PDB file of C-alpha atoms in Angstrom:
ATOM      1  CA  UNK A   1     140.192  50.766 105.990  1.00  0.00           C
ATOM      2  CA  UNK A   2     136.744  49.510 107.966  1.00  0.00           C
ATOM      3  CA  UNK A   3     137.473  53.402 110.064  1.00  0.00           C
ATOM      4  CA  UNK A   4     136.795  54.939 106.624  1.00  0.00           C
ATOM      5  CA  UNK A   5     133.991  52.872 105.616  1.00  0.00           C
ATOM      6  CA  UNK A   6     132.360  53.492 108.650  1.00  0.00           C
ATOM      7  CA  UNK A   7     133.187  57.257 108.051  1.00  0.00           C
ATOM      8  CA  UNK A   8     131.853  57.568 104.639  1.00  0.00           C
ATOM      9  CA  UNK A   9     128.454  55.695 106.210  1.00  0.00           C
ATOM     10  CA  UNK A  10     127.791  57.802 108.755  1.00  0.00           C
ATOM     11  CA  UNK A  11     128.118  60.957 106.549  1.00  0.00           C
ATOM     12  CA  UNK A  12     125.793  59.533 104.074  1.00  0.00           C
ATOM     13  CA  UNK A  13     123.765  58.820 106.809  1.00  0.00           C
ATOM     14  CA  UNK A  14     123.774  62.063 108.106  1.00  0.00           C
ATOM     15  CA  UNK A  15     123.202  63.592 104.332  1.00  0.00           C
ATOM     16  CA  UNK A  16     120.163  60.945 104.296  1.00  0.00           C
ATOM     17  CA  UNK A  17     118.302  62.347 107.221  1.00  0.00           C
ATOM     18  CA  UNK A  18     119.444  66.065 106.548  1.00  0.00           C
ATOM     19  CA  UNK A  19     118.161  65.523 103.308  1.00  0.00           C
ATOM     20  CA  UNK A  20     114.234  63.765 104.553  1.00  0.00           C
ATOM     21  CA  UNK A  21     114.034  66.558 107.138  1.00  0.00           C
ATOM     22  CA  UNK A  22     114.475  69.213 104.364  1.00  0.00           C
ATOM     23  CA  UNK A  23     111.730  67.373 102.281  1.00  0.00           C
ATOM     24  CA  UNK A  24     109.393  67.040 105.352  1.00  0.00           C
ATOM     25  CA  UNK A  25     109.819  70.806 105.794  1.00  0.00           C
ATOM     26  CA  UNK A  26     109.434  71.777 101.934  1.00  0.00           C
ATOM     27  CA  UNK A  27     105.979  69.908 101.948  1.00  0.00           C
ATOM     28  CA  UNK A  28     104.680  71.469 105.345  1.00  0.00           C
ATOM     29  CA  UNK A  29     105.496  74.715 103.974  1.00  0.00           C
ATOM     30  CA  UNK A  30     103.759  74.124 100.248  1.00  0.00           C
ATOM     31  CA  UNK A  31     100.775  72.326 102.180  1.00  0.00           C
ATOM     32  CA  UNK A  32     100.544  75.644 104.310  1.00  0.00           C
ATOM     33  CA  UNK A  33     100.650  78.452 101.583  1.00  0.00           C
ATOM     34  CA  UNK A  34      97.830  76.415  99.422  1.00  0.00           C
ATOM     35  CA  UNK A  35      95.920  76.381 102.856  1.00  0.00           C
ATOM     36  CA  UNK A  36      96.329  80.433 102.604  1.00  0.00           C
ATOM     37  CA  UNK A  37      95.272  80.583  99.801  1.00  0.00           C
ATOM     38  CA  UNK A  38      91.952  78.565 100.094  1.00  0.00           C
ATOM     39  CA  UNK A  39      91.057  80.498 103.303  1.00  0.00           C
ATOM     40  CA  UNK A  40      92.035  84.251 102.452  1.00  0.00           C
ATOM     41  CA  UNK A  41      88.485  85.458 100.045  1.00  0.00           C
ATOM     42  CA  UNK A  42      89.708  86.037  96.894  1.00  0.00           C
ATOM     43  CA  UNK A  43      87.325  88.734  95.794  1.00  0.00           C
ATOM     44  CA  UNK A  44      87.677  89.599  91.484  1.00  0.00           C
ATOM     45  CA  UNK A  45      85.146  92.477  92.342  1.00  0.00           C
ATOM     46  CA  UNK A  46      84.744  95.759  94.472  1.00  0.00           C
ATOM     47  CA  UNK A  47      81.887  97.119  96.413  1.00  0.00           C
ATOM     48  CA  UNK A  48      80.712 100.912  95.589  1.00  0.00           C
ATOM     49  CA  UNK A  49      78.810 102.769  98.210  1.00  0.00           C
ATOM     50  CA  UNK A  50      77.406 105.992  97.163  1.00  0.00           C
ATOM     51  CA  UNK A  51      75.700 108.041  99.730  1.00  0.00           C
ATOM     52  CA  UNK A  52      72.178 109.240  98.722  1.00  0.00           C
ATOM     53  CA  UNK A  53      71.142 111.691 101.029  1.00  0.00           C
ATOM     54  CA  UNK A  54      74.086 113.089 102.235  1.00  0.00           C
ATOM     55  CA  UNK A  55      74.479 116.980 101.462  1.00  0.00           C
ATOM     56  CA  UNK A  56      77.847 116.203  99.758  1.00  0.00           C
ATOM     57  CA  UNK A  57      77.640 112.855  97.802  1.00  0.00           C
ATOM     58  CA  UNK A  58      80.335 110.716  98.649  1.00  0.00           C
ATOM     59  CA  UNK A  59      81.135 107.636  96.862  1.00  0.00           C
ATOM     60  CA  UNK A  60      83.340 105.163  99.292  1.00  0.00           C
ATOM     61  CA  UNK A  61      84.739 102.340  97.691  1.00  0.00           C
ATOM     62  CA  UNK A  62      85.463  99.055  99.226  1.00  0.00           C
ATOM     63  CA  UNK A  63      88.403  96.870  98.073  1.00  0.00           C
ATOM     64  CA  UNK A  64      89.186  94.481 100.979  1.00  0.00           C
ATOM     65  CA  UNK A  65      87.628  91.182 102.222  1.00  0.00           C
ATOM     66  CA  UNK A  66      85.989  93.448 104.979  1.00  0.00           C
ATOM     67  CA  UNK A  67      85.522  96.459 106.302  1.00  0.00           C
ATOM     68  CA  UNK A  68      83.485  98.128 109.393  1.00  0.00           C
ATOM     69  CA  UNK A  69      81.474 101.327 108.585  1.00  0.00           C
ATOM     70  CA  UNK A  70      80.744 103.530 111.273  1.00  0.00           C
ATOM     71  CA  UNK A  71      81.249 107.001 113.361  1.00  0.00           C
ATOM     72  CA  UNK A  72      84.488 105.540 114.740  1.00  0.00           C
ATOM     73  CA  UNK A  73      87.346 106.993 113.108  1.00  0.00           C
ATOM     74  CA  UNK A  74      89.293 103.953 112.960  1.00  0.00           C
ATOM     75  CA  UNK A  75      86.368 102.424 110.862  1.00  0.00           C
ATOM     76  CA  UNK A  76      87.563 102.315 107.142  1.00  0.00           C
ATOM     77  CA  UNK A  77      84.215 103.776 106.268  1.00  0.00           C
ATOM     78  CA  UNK A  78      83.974 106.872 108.559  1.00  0.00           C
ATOM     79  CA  UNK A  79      80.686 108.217 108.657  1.00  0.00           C
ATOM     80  CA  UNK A  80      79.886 112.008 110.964  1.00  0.00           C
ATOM     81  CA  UNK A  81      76.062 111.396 111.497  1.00  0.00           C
ATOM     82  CA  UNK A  82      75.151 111.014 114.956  1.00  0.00           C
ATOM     83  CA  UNK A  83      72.148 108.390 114.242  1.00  0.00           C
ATOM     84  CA  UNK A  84      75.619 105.991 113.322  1.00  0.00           C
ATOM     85  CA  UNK A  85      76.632 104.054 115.950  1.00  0.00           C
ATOM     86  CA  UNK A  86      80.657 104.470 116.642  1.00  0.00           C
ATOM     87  CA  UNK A  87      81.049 100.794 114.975  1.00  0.00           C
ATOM     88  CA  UNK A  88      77.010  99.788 113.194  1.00  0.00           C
ATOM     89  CA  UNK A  89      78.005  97.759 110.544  1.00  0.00           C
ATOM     90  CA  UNK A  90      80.100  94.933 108.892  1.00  0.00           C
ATOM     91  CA  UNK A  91      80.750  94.826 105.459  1.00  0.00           C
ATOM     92  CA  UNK A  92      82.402  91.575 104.087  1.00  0.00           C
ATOM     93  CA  UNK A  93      83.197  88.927 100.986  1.00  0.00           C
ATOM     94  CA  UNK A  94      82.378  85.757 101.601  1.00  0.00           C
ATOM     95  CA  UNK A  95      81.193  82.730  99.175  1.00  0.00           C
ATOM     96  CA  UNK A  96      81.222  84.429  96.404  1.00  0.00           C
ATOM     97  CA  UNK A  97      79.318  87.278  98.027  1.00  0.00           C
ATOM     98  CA  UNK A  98      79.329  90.760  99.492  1.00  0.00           C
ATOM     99  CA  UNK A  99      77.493  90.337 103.082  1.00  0.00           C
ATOM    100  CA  UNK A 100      76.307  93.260 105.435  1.00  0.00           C
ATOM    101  CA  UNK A 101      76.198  92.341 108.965  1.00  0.00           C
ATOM    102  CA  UNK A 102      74.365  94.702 111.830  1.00  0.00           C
ATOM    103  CA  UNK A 103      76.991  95.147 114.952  1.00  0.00           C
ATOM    104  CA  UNK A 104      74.019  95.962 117.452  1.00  0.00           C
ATOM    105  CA  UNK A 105      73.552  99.608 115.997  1.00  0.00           C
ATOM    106  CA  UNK A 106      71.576 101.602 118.084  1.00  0.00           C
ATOM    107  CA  UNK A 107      69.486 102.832 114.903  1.00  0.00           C
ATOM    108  CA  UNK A 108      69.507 100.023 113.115  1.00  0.00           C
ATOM    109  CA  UNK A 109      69.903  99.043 109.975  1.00  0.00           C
ATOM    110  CA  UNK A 110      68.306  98.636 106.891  1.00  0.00           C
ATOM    111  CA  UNK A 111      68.546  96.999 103.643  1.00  0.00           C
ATOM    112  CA  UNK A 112      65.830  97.958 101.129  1.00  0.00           C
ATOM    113  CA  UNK A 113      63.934 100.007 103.919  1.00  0.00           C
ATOM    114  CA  UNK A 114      63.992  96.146 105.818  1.00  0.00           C
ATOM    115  CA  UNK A 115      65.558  96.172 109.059  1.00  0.00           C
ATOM    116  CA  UNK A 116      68.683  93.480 109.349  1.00  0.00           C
ATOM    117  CA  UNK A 117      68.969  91.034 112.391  1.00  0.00           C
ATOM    118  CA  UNK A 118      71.400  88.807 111.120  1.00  0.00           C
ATOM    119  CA  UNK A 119      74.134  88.970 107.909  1.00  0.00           C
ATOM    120  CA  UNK A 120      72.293  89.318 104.197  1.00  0.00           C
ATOM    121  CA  UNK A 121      73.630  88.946 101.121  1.00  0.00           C
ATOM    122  CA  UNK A 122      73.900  92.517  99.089  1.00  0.00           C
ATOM    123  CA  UNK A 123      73.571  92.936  95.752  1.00  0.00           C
ATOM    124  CA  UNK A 124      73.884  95.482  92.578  1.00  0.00           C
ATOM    125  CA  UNK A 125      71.429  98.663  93.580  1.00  0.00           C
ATOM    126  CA  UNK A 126      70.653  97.314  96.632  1.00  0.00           C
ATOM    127  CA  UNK A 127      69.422 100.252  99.317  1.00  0.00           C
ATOM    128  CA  UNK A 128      71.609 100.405 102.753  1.00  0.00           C
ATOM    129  CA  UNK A 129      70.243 102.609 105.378  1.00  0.00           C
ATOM    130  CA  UNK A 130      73.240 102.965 108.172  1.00  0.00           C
ATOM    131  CA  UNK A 131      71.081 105.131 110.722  1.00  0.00           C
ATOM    132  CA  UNK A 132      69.768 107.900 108.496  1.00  0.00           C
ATOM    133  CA  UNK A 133      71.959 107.948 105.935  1.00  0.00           C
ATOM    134  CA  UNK A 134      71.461 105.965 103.041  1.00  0.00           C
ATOM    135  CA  UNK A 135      73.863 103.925 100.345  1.00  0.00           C
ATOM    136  CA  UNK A 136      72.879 102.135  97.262  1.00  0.00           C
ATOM    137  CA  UNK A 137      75.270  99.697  96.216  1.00  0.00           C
ATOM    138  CA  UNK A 138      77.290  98.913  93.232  1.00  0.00           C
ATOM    139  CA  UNK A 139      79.279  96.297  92.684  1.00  0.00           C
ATOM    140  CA  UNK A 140      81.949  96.646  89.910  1.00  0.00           C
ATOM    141  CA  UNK A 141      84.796  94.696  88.225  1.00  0.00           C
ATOM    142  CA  UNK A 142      88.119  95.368  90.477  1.00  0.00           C
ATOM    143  CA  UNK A 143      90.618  97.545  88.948  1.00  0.00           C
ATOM    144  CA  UNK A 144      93.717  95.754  88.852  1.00  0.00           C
ATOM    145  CA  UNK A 145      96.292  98.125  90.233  1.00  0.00           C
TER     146      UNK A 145
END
């Protein structure tokens, strides 16, 4: 009788601690996916380029946290002007705002014909001058899909 009692102990025992582990890993895994979600920009609007001295206006549309602009063709924003440098600029949301960040262009770059050293805020009509070819911004609702 005491073997069975010891029996039934042990696998309530074991049930105990499979149980707690379970629990431990539940709440590590909650905690981490609210963690996600604080860090990862949640943007509820889109950035609109539209070129303004290009032959052929282009309009390039920016949906993502960040993207780089640049002659590069892996750049999201692809640009054939040889006054771009192969990666000039960084284009990204952050507090609540769309930022445009110089990558040590060769021509520089300009935001409302002032040239950028460090990341500025951009805003609705804004003026971007990526080497010689100029953007002004929009900044519009984001479609949901």
């Amino acid at each position: 009788m005491t073997g069975i009692v010891v029996f039934i102990l042990r696998l309530l025992l074991a049930i105990a601690l499979y149980t707690f582990i379970g629990l431990i890993f539940i709440t590590m895994l909650k905690q981490y996916k609210s963690q996600i979600r604080l860090l990862t920009p949640q943007s509820n609007t889109a950035l609109q380029l539209t070129s303004l001295n290009q032959p052929e206006k282009t309009t390039h549309k920016i949906n993502q946290s960040e993207v780089l602009v640049g002659r590069d063709p892996n750049c999201k924003i692809h640009i054939q002007d040889e006054t771009v440098s192969s990666q000039h600029v960084r284009i990204y949301y952050h507090d609540n705002n769309w930022w445009i960040v110089d990558l040590n262009s060769t021509n520089g770059t300009f935001l409302n014909e002032e040239m950028i050293s460090h990341p500025c805020v951009i805003t609705e009509n804004d003026e971007v001058r990526i080497g010689q070819v100029k953007f002004l911004v929009h900044i519009r609702k984001k479609e949901n899909d």
